[in-house]
Amino acid sequence: MTATLRRRRFILATSAFAALTLILSGCSSSDDSASGANCDAYEAYQGNDGSEIEIYSSIRSPEAEIYQESFAEFEECTGITINWNGTAEFEAQLPVRVEGGTAPDLAVFPQPGLLKAMVATGKMVPASDDVSAAADEYYGADWKAYGTVDGTFYAAPLGANVKSFVWYSPKTFADNGWTIPTTWSELLALSDQIASEGKVQPWCVGFGSGDATGWVGTDWMEDLMLRVNDAATYDAWVNHTMPFNDAKVAAVLKEAGKILKNPKYVGNVSAIATTTFQEGGAGLVDGSCAMHRQASFIGGILSADYGATIVTPEDTDVEGGITTFYFPGVTADQRPALGGGEFVGAFNDSGAAQAVQLYLTSPEWNNKKAALGGWFSANKGLDVANVADPVNKNAVEILKSATTFRFDGSDAMPAAVGAGSFWKEMTAWVAENKSDKAVLDAIEKSWPKS
Amino acid sequence: MLEVAARQTQLEQAFSKLTGLVLTVLIFALLVMLAFWLAERASEKIQRYVKYLLFLTPALVFLFIGLIGPALRTLYLSFRDARGDNFVGLENYHWAFTQPEILEVLKNTGIWMVVAPLASTGFGLTIAVLTDRMRRPGLVKSLIFMPMAISFVGAGIIWKFVYQFQPNDRVAEIGLLSQIAEWLGFVPTNWILTSPLNTFLLIIVFVWIQTGFAMVVLSAAIKAIPDEILEASMLDGASGWKRFSKVTVPMIRGTIIVVLSTITIGALKVFDIIRTMTGGNFKTSVIANEMYNQSFRALNYGTGSALAIILFIGVLPLVAYNVVHLRRERAER
Amino acid sequence: MTNILKRKKVRDIESVKTHLSSPWASFAAILLATIWTIPTFGLFVTSFRPSTGINTSGWWTVLTKPEFTLENYSRVLFEGRGATPPLSQYFLNTFAIVVPSTIIPITIAIFAAYAIAWFDFKGRNFIFFSIFALQVIPLQMSLIPLLQLFSGGLHIGSVTVIPSFGITGTFIPIWLAHTMFGLPLAIFLLHNFIAQLPRELIEAARVDGADYFKLFRQIVLPLSIPAIASFAIFQFLWVWNDLLVALTFGGGKREIAPLMVRLAEMTGTRGGDWELLTAGAFVSILVPVAVFFALQRYFVRGLLAGSVKG
């Protein structure tokens, strides 16, 4: 029985219990707001009783149920029903529904690029002044900027994740006397050391992800771009003011190749392309490899599907325990962070839609959601104490303390590149041993003109 | 209280859905019956026109809205830019034929178009003939048919457990093909990565699904062969193979062509299998997959539509063949 | 010839056939069926395995080291809380979608197939082959225009040609969409069958004074039952397994979402929940296979000949 399953069970049990008390109290007392929830905090969202709001998203079970749970009190106090509608086909379906005239009330955008495309349809509604003010108050300017298209603010940030992590097993590290590297060269030296000891493979990597295969490779590129080069170069690269096959990009790919294309580190290089990203991390749990670079969210998958336990770096005696260290910069004091997140935009300017959008930016909701587990955001009002998972706690600290923070670059590039050639070429780079130059030239060529 | 109320509304909803369903079906049946009742009582002169109205018009209306209209719109969009705002001439077609990967994609589409229909129909015909002589064909047919009842998501997982390759020697294989290779003393390779083998591995998944279709349709056709003909050939002492090639196949040739054509169109349109199993990587992409990527990933309706039109042109030889066949068949009758 | 005589003859031929049926043919058929089933059998075994086992060892290993759980099924069937309705509601929705989406297109298709095959009018070949060729235009290209039509009606300039009827959020757009998408293949397949009916039969009936309506009702329709049954099962399956049409035309309403939408939703945001996918795939496969069994008797030899009256 894994941690997540246990948690799910527990929630099931409590909700059943809550239902029971609801029925009982509902039968004994008459009107008197059966749940006894204090609705004072929801004053700002009142006046939309009986409305129904659909939130369209790519986030589905089991996270969807947790979202739905976090809305319960809001729904009860305001009379607004929130329907969380999650589907794997979100990216393809949203444009169809918007163009077809059945747009959802709110949509959760995982990529700023898609937001831009939807704004271009003219069907999106700019965020209300209240939402805009709340975004100013609770989010950094860079986060607000990702929800802004051509100077108009549309979408407020929702959840966040931090990608600059290397996952490892503290027990394995302690047993072998390995130390946490703090610079890129130390990381390579450690990899050499592990490889020469020959007990385990230094790295596990998996690029596989169905029709999104290759995105793990783009994350590697982005993280290293922030380290080998600087934030300004990163922006030029993402905005294509610098060509994709520039020497600076080539330098980054070369560094990435030192790990990803080294059979001594990763074993069978071409198999990276067919190993799913979930399986990629599994090697940590069964002890077949030592390190795995992946975003904060992989912990949930490894614990639910592969029996891992998420621990702190100090827990060196937990079998199957995994945690993270910061993906080091070229120097120890360089600490840029790469992350991602979602943004909530509206296609409906009704009071209810705006109320929900506003509520999602509030510290109250963010704390409530974080307390339900496995989630955090970049909201300034988020109390770290509400984030239970040690890795996510660490991620929140990184979000707050990073010298430079940049959003997932491929998500901000035009979809033809960021969800197309960049994925495909990174995959071919490992699968077919395509040369650095051929890869970068092909991506540059695919960049949409105009 | 809330839960009870929710349960109650759910029951009510279920009830209203069921009554709605029954009413819809009843109304539809009544309409059809009423139309026939009226038409059969009309004079011959009126019937001459009414027969088109009743038999042909509904289909044409639906086809126009659901098929012809969108097809024309696709043609129109293929000459316009990504969002359909400006006319760009033949630029999208030019783009399609100058993409470096396009030759690869065309080649793969060609392989799919030839191998997938032949293999599916071949297997389907074989099983239809073999089970035609069986005393209890039910179970065999159901097993062959079962893949048709599995959704693409399900099929994707099933075949993942066949083709999966474990690069790390220390970890057990979870893919059946790799395991079988190991049992036979071979070193398993990364199947799905090996081009051009991988295209055929994907075609196997498609054939595995479509054979059920071919079998059912061909089996029905074989059963429709008049008993007298089979009987006569049996009395002539024709061998099993001779009866198959000289009687069965010619008698159901029309159906075989129909099945081949239908599966060819399915193979031309295939993209779910490719999308779930390789995402179009490792040189396995086909036109339909590229079309999907352009339209719904890159949100470029112009190039996506151009690829759809190219697909349409690809099917024209098949149409021509069907025309010739239908003409010949009508002449023979 | 009377029916009794005919039936006797069928029996005779059956006995000749049985006599001739070779055990090798049966063996080959069973062998093929077995090979066909191995991958599905793997899925079946996997659906009873705990999630950690699925990812770390091959499914065939449980044949020697059994390790089974019903947890996957209990989660697929009963998990769901808060606003998520129980699975039974999704079953009901699927049912409410499948029945009209099978009956309506088949009725319309058999009409059209009959007209194209037996009415003499100019352009029937053109219509037939247009239908055939246009099948290749992928469904995805039709989604946006159809959705626009259903949600906003059809307008040319400021003139409303078709009003919207306010059907968004009901089953009606889903039924209509399935009808439109199912028609081309239905017409194509049924035409093939109807066109092959013996010309003498049709002409004899015409001479007897049957008009085209009676002809259809009394001869063509009864004779087409096997073809209709075999097509019905395919249309049924496509609708049953459909995700795209339901997602697009369901308007995001949970109340009318079918089983497939729910199963796809349950597969998890990061797609790692194979144990749920495998169990879900089996839950969804049961009804179609049962329907196949039920319809199978329509495919038997003799029914065609036996049903012709007079």
Tab-separated table of N, CA, C and O in Angstrom, chain A residues 1-2 5 8-9 11-12 15 52 54 56 58-66 68-69 82-89 93 95-97 99-102 276-279 286 297 301 304-307, chain C residues 51-53 55-56 71 74-75 78-84 140 143-144 147-152 168 243-244 247-249 251-255 261-262 264-276:
chain	number	residue	atom	x	y	z
A	1	MET	N	0.866	-1.212	0.000
A	1	MET	CA	0.000	0.000	0.000
A	1	MET	C	0.892	1.248	0.000
A	1	MET	O	1.738	1.438	0.856
A	2	THR	N	0.696	2.048	-0.984
A	2	THR	CA	1.561	3.210	-1.109
A	2	THR	C	0.954	4.428	-0.435
A	2	THR	O	-0.214	4.426	-0.066
A	5	LEU	N	-2.055	6.036	-2.233
A	5	LEU	CA	-3.262	5.223	-2.133
A	5	LEU	C	-3.850	5.368	-0.745
A	5	LEU	O	-5.048	5.502	-0.564
A	8	ARG	N	-5.598	8.505	-0.440
A	8	ARG	CA	-6.853	8.506	-1.170
A	8	ARG	C	-7.930	7.812	-0.348
A	8	ARG	O	-9.034	8.261	-0.220
A	9	ARG	N	-7.545	6.645	0.205
A	9	ARG	CA	-8.428	5.900	1.065
A	9	ARG	C	-8.957	6.771	2.189
A	9	ARG	O	-10.122	6.797	2.518
A	11	ILE	N	-9.099	9.933	2.491
A	11	ILE	CA	-10.028	10.982	2.066
A	11	ILE	C	-11.405	10.387	1.795
A	11	ILE	O	-12.425	10.935	2.181
A	12	LEU	N	-11.396	9.207	1.158
A	12	LEU	CA	-12.673	8.535	0.907
A	12	LEU	C	-13.434	8.340	2.206
A	12	LEU	O	-14.607	8.638	2.319
A	15	SER	N	-14.666	11.584	3.687
A	15	SER	CA	-15.786	12.198	2.976
A	15	SER	C	-17.073	11.423	3.214
A	15	SER	O	-18.151	11.975	3.307
A	52	GLU	N	-23.436	27.934	-12.547
A	52	GLU	CA	-22.602	26.749	-12.711
A	52	GLU	C	-21.411	27.137	-13.570
A	52	GLU	O	-21.585	27.740	-14.626
A	54	GLU	N	-17.880	25.848	-15.475
A	54	GLU	CA	-17.057	24.730	-15.921
A	54	GLU	C	-15.602	25.170	-16.009
A	54	GLU	O	-15.290	26.168	-16.655
A	56	TYR	N	-12.205	23.917	-17.512
A	56	TYR	CA	-11.713	22.924	-18.467
A	56	TYR	C	-10.211	22.810	-18.309
A	56	TYR	O	-9.518	23.832	-18.230
A	58	SER	N	-6.436	19.987	-18.451
A	58	SER	CA	-5.819	18.704	-18.780
A	58	SER	C	-5.547	17.909	-17.511
A	58	SER	O	-5.052	16.794	-17.579
A	59	ILE	N	-5.860	18.482	-16.371
A	59	ILE	CA	-5.606	17.798	-15.096
A	59	ILE	C	-6.792	16.911	-14.764
A	59	ILE	O	-7.916	17.385	-14.667
A	60	ARG	N	-6.539	15.608	-14.619
A	60	ARG	CA	-7.632	14.685	-14.331
A	60	ARG	C	-7.335	13.895	-13.067
A	60	ARG	O	-6.518	14.308	-12.266
A	61	SER	N	-8.014	12.761	-12.937
A	61	SER	CA	-7.855	11.950	-11.727
A	61	SER	C	-6.388	11.642	-11.467
A	61	SER	O	-5.649	11.456	-12.419
A	62	PRO	N	-5.968	11.505	-10.252
A	62	PRO	CA	-6.725	11.772	-9.033
A	62	PRO	C	-6.676	13.240	-8.608
A	62	PRO	O	-7.384	13.642	-7.689
A	63	GLU	N	-5.848	14.054	-9.302
A	63	GLU	CA	-5.731	15.454	-8.897
A	63	GLU	C	-7.057	16.190	-9.016
A	63	GLU	O	-7.364	17.087	-8.232
A	64	ALA	N	-7.855	15.795	-10.043
A	64	ALA	CA	-9.117	16.506	-10.273
A	64	ALA	C	-10.017	16.436	-9.043
A	64	ALA	O	-10.649	17.428	-8.671
A	65	GLU	N	-10.055	15.271	-8.401
A	65	GLU	CA	-10.909	15.122	-7.229
A	65	GLU	C	-10.436	16.031	-6.102
A	65	GLU	O	-11.235	16.530	-5.312
A	66	ILE	N	-9.114	16.214	-6.031
A	66	ILE	CA	-8.590	17.071	-4.965
A	66	ILE	C	-8.954	18.534	-5.230
A	66	ILE	O	-9.320	19.272	-4.315
A	68	GLN	N	-11.596	19.459	-6.859
A	68	GLN	CA	-13.023	19.547	-6.592
A	68	GLN	C	-13.271	19.675	-5.091
A	68	GLN	O	-14.104	20.456	-4.651
A	69	GLU	N	-12.476	18.932	-4.326
A	69	GLU	CA	-12.637	18.978	-2.877
A	69	GLU	C	-12.288	20.365	-2.323
A	69	GLU	O	-12.926	20.857	-1.390
A	82	ILE	N	-18.995	24.416	-9.153
A	82	ILE	CA	-17.822	24.353	-10.024
A	82	ILE	C	-17.680	22.941	-10.565
A	82	ILE	O	-17.639	21.987	-9.801
A	83	ASN	N	-17.646	22.823	-11.891
A	83	ASN	CA	-17.433	21.519	-12.533
A	83	ASN	C	-16.021	21.449	-13.071
A	83	ASN	O	-15.699	22.126	-14.038
A	84	TRP	N	-15.187	20.653	-12.443
A	84	TRP	CA	-13.823	20.482	-12.948
A	84	TRP	C	-13.879	19.443	-14.045
A	84	TRP	O	-14.230	18.304	-13.797
A	85	ASN	N	-13.561	19.826	-15.260
A	85	ASN	CA	-13.672	18.921	-16.404
A	85	ASN	C	-12.280	18.667	-16.981
A	85	ASN	O	-11.743	19.491	-17.704
A	86	GLY	N	-11.712	17.529	-16.622
A	86	GLY	CA	-10.352	17.226	-17.056
A	86	GLY	C	-10.327	16.219	-18.186
A	86	GLY	O	-11.029	15.224	-18.143
A	87	THR	N	-9.528	16.459	-19.224
A	87	THR	CA	-9.394	15.498	-20.311
A	87	THR	C	-7.988	15.527	-20.883
A	87	THR	O	-7.349	16.581	-20.938
A	88	ALA	N	-7.554	14.333	-21.316
A	88	ALA	CA	-6.225	14.230	-21.916
A	88	ALA	C	-6.175	14.963	-23.248
A	88	ALA	O	-5.114	15.309	-23.739
A	89	GLU	N	-7.344	15.190	-23.840
A	89	GLU	CA	-7.396	15.810	-25.165
A	89	GLU	C	-7.515	17.323	-25.069
A	89	GLU	O	-7.898	17.982	-26.031
A	93	GLN	N	-8.818	19.758	-27.917
A	93	GLN	CA	-10.252	20.019	-27.780
A	93	GLN	C	-10.569	21.478	-27.511
A	93	GLN	O	-11.604	21.966	-27.948
A	95	PRO	N	-9.296	24.386	-28.626
A	95	PRO	CA	-9.529	25.199	-29.825
A	95	PRO	C	-10.820	24.813	-30.548
A	95	PRO	O	-11.539	25.681	-31.046
A	96	VAL	N	-11.115	23.512	-30.588
A	96	VAL	CA	-12.335	23.061	-31.268
A	96	VAL	C	-13.562	23.643	-30.562
A	96	VAL	O	-14.463	24.187	-31.198
A	97	ARG	N	-13.593	23.532	-29.249
A	97	ARG	CA	-14.754	24.016	-28.516
A	97	ARG	C	-14.869	25.539	-28.598
A	97	ARG	O	-15.975	26.073	-28.684
A	99	GLU	N	-13.703	27.542	-31.068
A	99	GLU	CA	-14.129	27.916	-32.422
A	99	GLU	C	-15.570	27.464	-32.683
A	99	GLU	O	-16.300	28.093	-33.426
A	100	GLY	N	-15.941	26.348	-32.077
A	100	GLY	CA	-17.266	25.791	-32.317
A	100	GLY	C	-18.366	26.484	-31.545
A	100	GLY	O	-19.536	26.154	-31.712
A	101	GLY	N	-17.997	27.404	-30.674
A	101	GLY	CA	-19.022	28.159	-29.969
A	101	GLY	C	-19.497	27.525	-28.672
A	101	GLY	O	-20.519	27.915	-28.124
A	102	THR	N	-18.770	26.518	-28.175
A	102	THR	CA	-19.151	25.949	-26.880
A	102	THR	C	-17.966	26.039	-25.921
A	102	THR	O	-17.621	25.076	-25.250
A	276	THR	N	9.507	5.470	-20.884
A	276	THR	CA	8.622	6.576	-20.517
A	276	THR	C	9.229	7.352	-19.353
A	276	THR	O	10.072	6.837	-18.617
A	277	PHE	N	8.795	8.576	-19.212
A	277	PHE	CA	9.388	9.391	-18.153
A	277	PHE	C	9.051	8.840	-16.773
A	277	PHE	O	9.811	9.007	-15.829
A	278	GLN	N	7.900	8.126	-16.686
A	278	GLN	CA	7.558	7.517	-15.398
A	278	GLN	C	8.536	6.386	-15.070
A	278	GLN	O	9.082	6.323	-13.968
A	279	GLU	N	8.777	5.519	-16.096
A	279	GLU	CA	9.712	4.418	-15.888
A	279	GLU	C	11.124	4.946	-15.654
A	279	GLU	O	11.911	4.325	-14.948
A	286	ASP	N	14.185	1.050	-7.489
A	286	ASP	CA	14.684	-0.324	-7.401
A	286	ASP	C	16.206	-0.365	-7.294
A	286	ASP	O	16.809	-1.441	-7.309
A	297	PHE	N	7.052	17.146	-9.654
A	297	PHE	CA	5.854	16.313	-9.635
A	297	PHE	C	6.116	14.806	-9.764
A	297	PHE	O	5.248	14.006	-9.488
A	301	ILE	N	4.230	10.357	-8.760
A	301	ILE	CA	4.113	9.185	-9.619
A	301	ILE	C	4.934	8.027	-9.063
A	301	ILE	O	4.473	6.896	-8.984
A	304	ALA	N	3.197	6.604	-6.060
A	304	ALA	CA	1.935	5.906	-6.321
A	304	ALA	C	2.138	4.621	-7.116
A	304	ALA	O	1.517	3.615	-6.830
A	305	ASP	N	3.018	4.660	-8.125
A	305	ASP	CA	3.109	3.518	-9.036
A	305	ASP	C	4.318	2.627	-8.793
A	305	ASP	O	4.378	1.512	-9.294
A	306	TYR	N	5.334	3.113	-8.088
A	306	TYR	CA	6.549	2.318	-7.947
A	306	TYR	C	6.946	2.115	-6.493
A	306	TYR	O	8.032	1.636	-6.192
A	307	GLY	N	6.087	2.524	-5.594
A	307	GLY	CA	6.314	2.231	-4.184
A	307	GLY	C	7.412	3.034	-3.514
A	307	GLY	O	8.008	2.598	-2.530
C	51	SER	N	-0.461	-2.548	-8.849
C	51	SER	CA	0.223	-1.602	-9.741
C	51	SER	C	1.736	-1.747	-9.712
C	51	SER	O	2.383	-1.636	-10.734
C	52	THR	N	2.319	-2.009	-8.552
C	52	THR	CA	3.780	-2.086	-8.525
C	52	THR	C	4.262	-3.294	-9.320
C	52	THR	O	5.273	-3.226	-10.008
C	53	GLY	N	3.526	-4.396	-9.271
C	53	GLY	CA	3.910	-5.584	-10.016
C	53	GLY	C	3.874	-5.345	-11.512
C	53	GLY	O	4.756	-5.783	-12.241
C	55	ASN	N	4.540	-2.835	-13.266
C	55	ASN	CA	5.658	-2.087	-13.820
C	55	ASN	C	6.999	-2.777	-13.678
C	55	ASN	O	7.984	-2.327	-14.241
C	56	THR	N	7.057	-3.843	-12.884
C	56	THR	CA	8.372	-4.409	-12.626
C	56	THR	C	8.560	-5.826	-13.157
C	56	THR	O	9.684	-6.294	-13.241
C	71	GLU	N	-8.485	-4.904	-6.396
C	71	GLU	CA	-8.488	-3.479	-6.078
C	71	GLU	C	-8.680	-2.605	-7.320
C	71	GLU	O	-9.397	-1.610	-7.278
C	74	SER	N	-12.261	-2.553	-8.143
C	74	SER	CA	-13.078	-1.824	-7.174
C	74	SER	C	-12.853	-0.334	-7.326
C	74	SER	O	-13.765	0.471	-7.172
C	75	ARG	N	-11.602	0.048	-7.685
C	75	ARG	CA	-11.369	1.486	-7.869
C	75	ARG	C	-12.079	2.001	-9.111
C	75	ARG	O	-12.663	3.072	-9.108
C	78	PHE	N	-16.030	1.748	-8.283
C	78	PHE	CA	-16.670	2.437	-7.167
C	78	PHE	C	-15.992	3.722	-6.729
C	78	PHE	O	-16.558	4.481	-5.969
C	79	GLU	N	-14.759	3.958	-7.193
C	79	GLU	CA	-14.115	5.186	-6.747
C	79	GLU	C	-14.791	6.386	-7.384
C	79	GLU	O	-15.283	6.334	-8.494
C	80	GLY	N	-14.768	7.461	-6.690
C	80	GLY	CA	-15.459	8.638	-7.194
C	80	GLY	C	-16.093	9.276	-5.998
C	80	GLY	O	-16.735	8.621	-5.190
C	81	ARG	N	-15.841	10.566	-5.839
C	81	ARG	CA	-16.428	11.204	-4.679
C	81	ARG	C	-16.817	12.610	-5.078
C	81	ARG	O	-16.546	13.059	-6.179
C	82	GLY	N	-17.444	13.287	-4.149
C	82	GLY	CA	-17.863	14.650	-4.428
C	82	GLY	C	-18.814	14.678	-5.601
C	82	GLY	O	-19.798	13.948	-5.640
C	83	ALA	N	-18.453	15.478	-6.594
C	83	ALA	CA	-19.380	15.703	-7.696
C	83	ALA	C	-19.362	14.586	-8.729
C	83	ALA	O	-20.149	14.594	-9.656
C	84	THR	N	-18.436	13.628	-8.584
C	84	THR	CA	-18.354	12.591	-9.592
C	84	THR	C	-19.491	11.585	-9.423
C	84	THR	O	-19.609	10.956	-8.388
C	140	GLN	N	-11.749	14.838	-37.718
C	140	GLN	CA	-11.304	16.041	-37.015
C	140	GLN	C	-11.595	17.310	-37.793
C	140	GLN	O	-11.765	18.379	-37.219
C	143	LEU	N	-15.174	18.667	-37.070
C	143	LEU	CA	-15.615	19.003	-35.714
C	143	LEU	C	-16.023	20.468	-35.576
C	143	LEU	O	-17.101	20.780	-35.066
C	144	ILE	N	-15.167	21.367	-36.024
C	144	ILE	CA	-15.445	22.786	-35.796
C	144	ILE	C	-16.697	23.263	-36.540
C	144	ILE	O	-17.587	23.843	-35.925
C	147	LEU	N	-19.816	21.775	-34.880
C	147	LEU	CA	-20.064	22.341	-33.556
C	147	LEU	C	-20.637	23.752	-33.675
C	147	LEU	O	-21.550	24.129	-32.937
C	148	GLN	N	-20.117	24.491	-34.647
C	148	GLN	CA	-20.656	25.833	-34.898
C	148	GLN	C	-22.120	25.759	-35.274
C	148	GLN	O	-22.941	26.535	-34.802
C	149	LEU	N	-22.435	24.769	-36.109
C	149	LEU	CA	-23.819	24.608	-36.544
C	149	LEU	C	-24.721	24.276	-35.354
C	149	LEU	O	-25.789	24.863	-35.180
C	150	PHE	N	-24.292	23.346	-34.527
C	150	PHE	CA	-25.121	22.927	-33.407
C	150	PHE	C	-25.265	24.028	-32.359
C	150	PHE	O	-26.308	24.172	-31.735
C	151	SER	N	-24.197	24.783	-32.146
C	151	SER	CA	-24.268	25.771	-31.073
C	151	SER	C	-24.870	27.083	-31.543
C	151	SER	O	-25.515	27.784	-30.777
C	152	GLY	N	-24.673	27.419	-32.825
C	152	GLY	CA	-25.123	28.742	-33.252
C	152	GLY	C	-26.078	28.733	-34.437
C	152	GLY	O	-26.518	29.784	-34.885
C	168	THR	N	-27.445	22.349	-27.523
C	168	THR	CA	-26.153	22.132	-26.879
C	168	THR	C	-26.357	21.637	-25.451
C	168	THR	O	-27.187	22.158	-24.720
C	243	LEU	N	-14.517	8.483	-28.138
C	243	LEU	CA	-14.198	9.472	-27.113
C	243	LEU	C	-14.320	10.871	-27.709
C	243	LEU	O	-14.893	11.779	-27.109
C	244	LEU	N	-13.832	10.995	-28.941
C	244	LEU	CA	-13.731	12.307	-29.572
C	244	LEU	C	-15.082	13.000	-29.762
C	244	LEU	O	-15.251	14.161	-29.393
C	247	LEU	N	-16.648	13.949	-26.438
C	247	LEU	CA	-15.958	15.085	-25.814
C	247	LEU	C	-16.342	16.385	-26.497
C	247	LEU	O	-16.593	17.399	-25.857
C	248	THR	N	-16.368	16.339	-27.832
C	248	THR	CA	-16.582	17.563	-28.590
C	248	THR	C	-18.020	18.041	-28.508
C	248	THR	O	-18.278	19.223	-28.293
C	249	PHE	N	-18.959	17.107	-28.672
C	249	PHE	CA	-20.352	17.537	-28.779
C	249	PHE	C	-21.108	17.418	-27.464
C	249	PHE	O	-22.271	17.786	-27.382
C	251	GLY	N	-20.396	19.142	-24.958
C	251	GLY	CA	-20.395	20.462	-24.342
C	251	GLY	C	-19.807	20.483	-22.939
C	251	GLY	O	-20.097	21.366	-22.154
C	252	GLY	N	-18.947	19.504	-22.629
C	252	GLY	CA	-18.310	19.497	-21.318
C	252	GLY	C	-19.242	19.177	-20.178
C	252	GLY	O	-18.929	19.442	-19.027
C	253	LYS	N	-20.399	18.620	-20.492
C	253	LYS	CA	-21.360	18.320	-19.428
C	253	LYS	C	-21.121	16.924	-18.879
C	253	LYS	O	-21.153	15.961	-19.625
C	254	ARG	N	-20.919	16.862	-17.585
C	254	ARG	CA	-20.729	15.586	-16.932
C	254	ARG	C	-22.000	14.735	-16.988
C	254	ARG	O	-21.958	13.521	-17.030
C	255	GLU	N	-23.163	15.410	-16.988
C	255	GLU	CA	-24.431	14.671	-16.894
C	255	GLU	C	-24.686	13.802	-18.115
C	255	GLU	O	-25.470	12.867	-18.066
C	261	VAL	N	-15.529	8.611	-21.711
C	261	VAL	CA	-15.035	9.894	-21.215
C	261	VAL	C	-14.560	9.725	-19.779
C	261	VAL	O	-13.500	10.205	-19.383
C	262	ARG	N	-15.343	8.991	-18.994
C	262	ARG	CA	-14.983	8.772	-17.603
C	262	ARG	C	-13.710	7.925	-17.499
C	262	ARG	O	-12.810	8.226	-16.722
C	264	ALA	N	-11.322	7.609	-19.669
C	264	ALA	CA	-10.181	8.408	-20.107
C	264	ALA	C	-9.782	9.379	-19.010
C	264	ALA	O	-8.603	9.634	-18.784
C	265	GLU	N	-10.772	9.884	-18.307
C	265	GLU	CA	-10.505	10.834	-17.234
C	265	GLU	C	-9.776	10.141	-16.081
C	265	GLU	O	-8.910	10.715	-15.431
C	266	MET	N	-10.157	8.866	-15.869
C	266	MET	CA	-9.559	8.135	-14.751
C	266	MET	C	-8.127	7.710	-15.012
C	266	MET	O	-7.419	7.339	-14.083
C	267	THR	N	-7.707	7.711	-16.271
C	267	THR	CA	-6.379	7.197	-16.568
C	267	THR	C	-5.283	8.031	-15.952
C	267	THR	O	-4.132	7.655	-15.995
C	268	GLY	N	-5.636	9.164	-15.380
C	268	GLY	CA	-4.647	9.904	-14.630
C	268	GLY	C	-3.943	10.940	-15.463
C	268	GLY	O	-3.680	10.747	-16.637
C	269	THR	N	-3.656	12.065	-14.834
C	269	THR	CA	-3.039	13.175	-15.530
C	269	THR	C	-1.739	12.776	-16.197
C	269	THR	O	-1.445	13.180	-17.295
C	270	ARG	N	-0.951	11.949	-15.533
C	270	ARG	CA	0.363	11.646	-16.095
C	270	ARG	C	0.410	10.296	-16.757
C	270	ARG	O	1.458	9.770	-17.075
C	271	GLY	N	-0.771	9.699	-16.953
C	271	GLY	CA	-0.858	8.493	-17.763
C	271	GLY	C	-0.141	7.282	-17.207
C	271	GLY	O	0.133	6.342	-17.919
C	272	GLY	N	0.176	7.262	-15.921
C	272	GLY	CA	0.907	6.125	-15.387
C	272	GLY	C	0.025	5.060	-14.778
C	272	GLY	O	0.490	3.992	-14.428
C	273	ASP	N	-1.273	5.351	-14.661
C	273	ASP	CA	-2.146	4.431	-13.927
C	273	ASP	C	-2.613	3.268	-14.786
C	273	ASP	O	-3.780	3.112	-15.066
C	274	TRP	N	-1.677	2.431	-15.188
C	274	TRP	CA	-2.027	1.318	-16.059
C	274	TRP	C	-2.999	0.365	-15.428
C	274	TRP	O	-3.842	-0.209	-16.100
C	275	GLU	N	-2.862	0.188	-14.109
C	275	GLU	CA	-3.716	-0.809	-13.465
C	275	GLU	C	-5.177	-0.393	-13.626
C	275	GLU	O	-6.045	-1.239	-13.807
C	276	LEU	N	-5.454	0.904	-13.624
C	276	LEU	CA	-6.832	1.361	-13.806
C	276	LEU	C	-7.249	1.230	-15.270
C	276	LEU	O	-8.365	0.847	-15.593
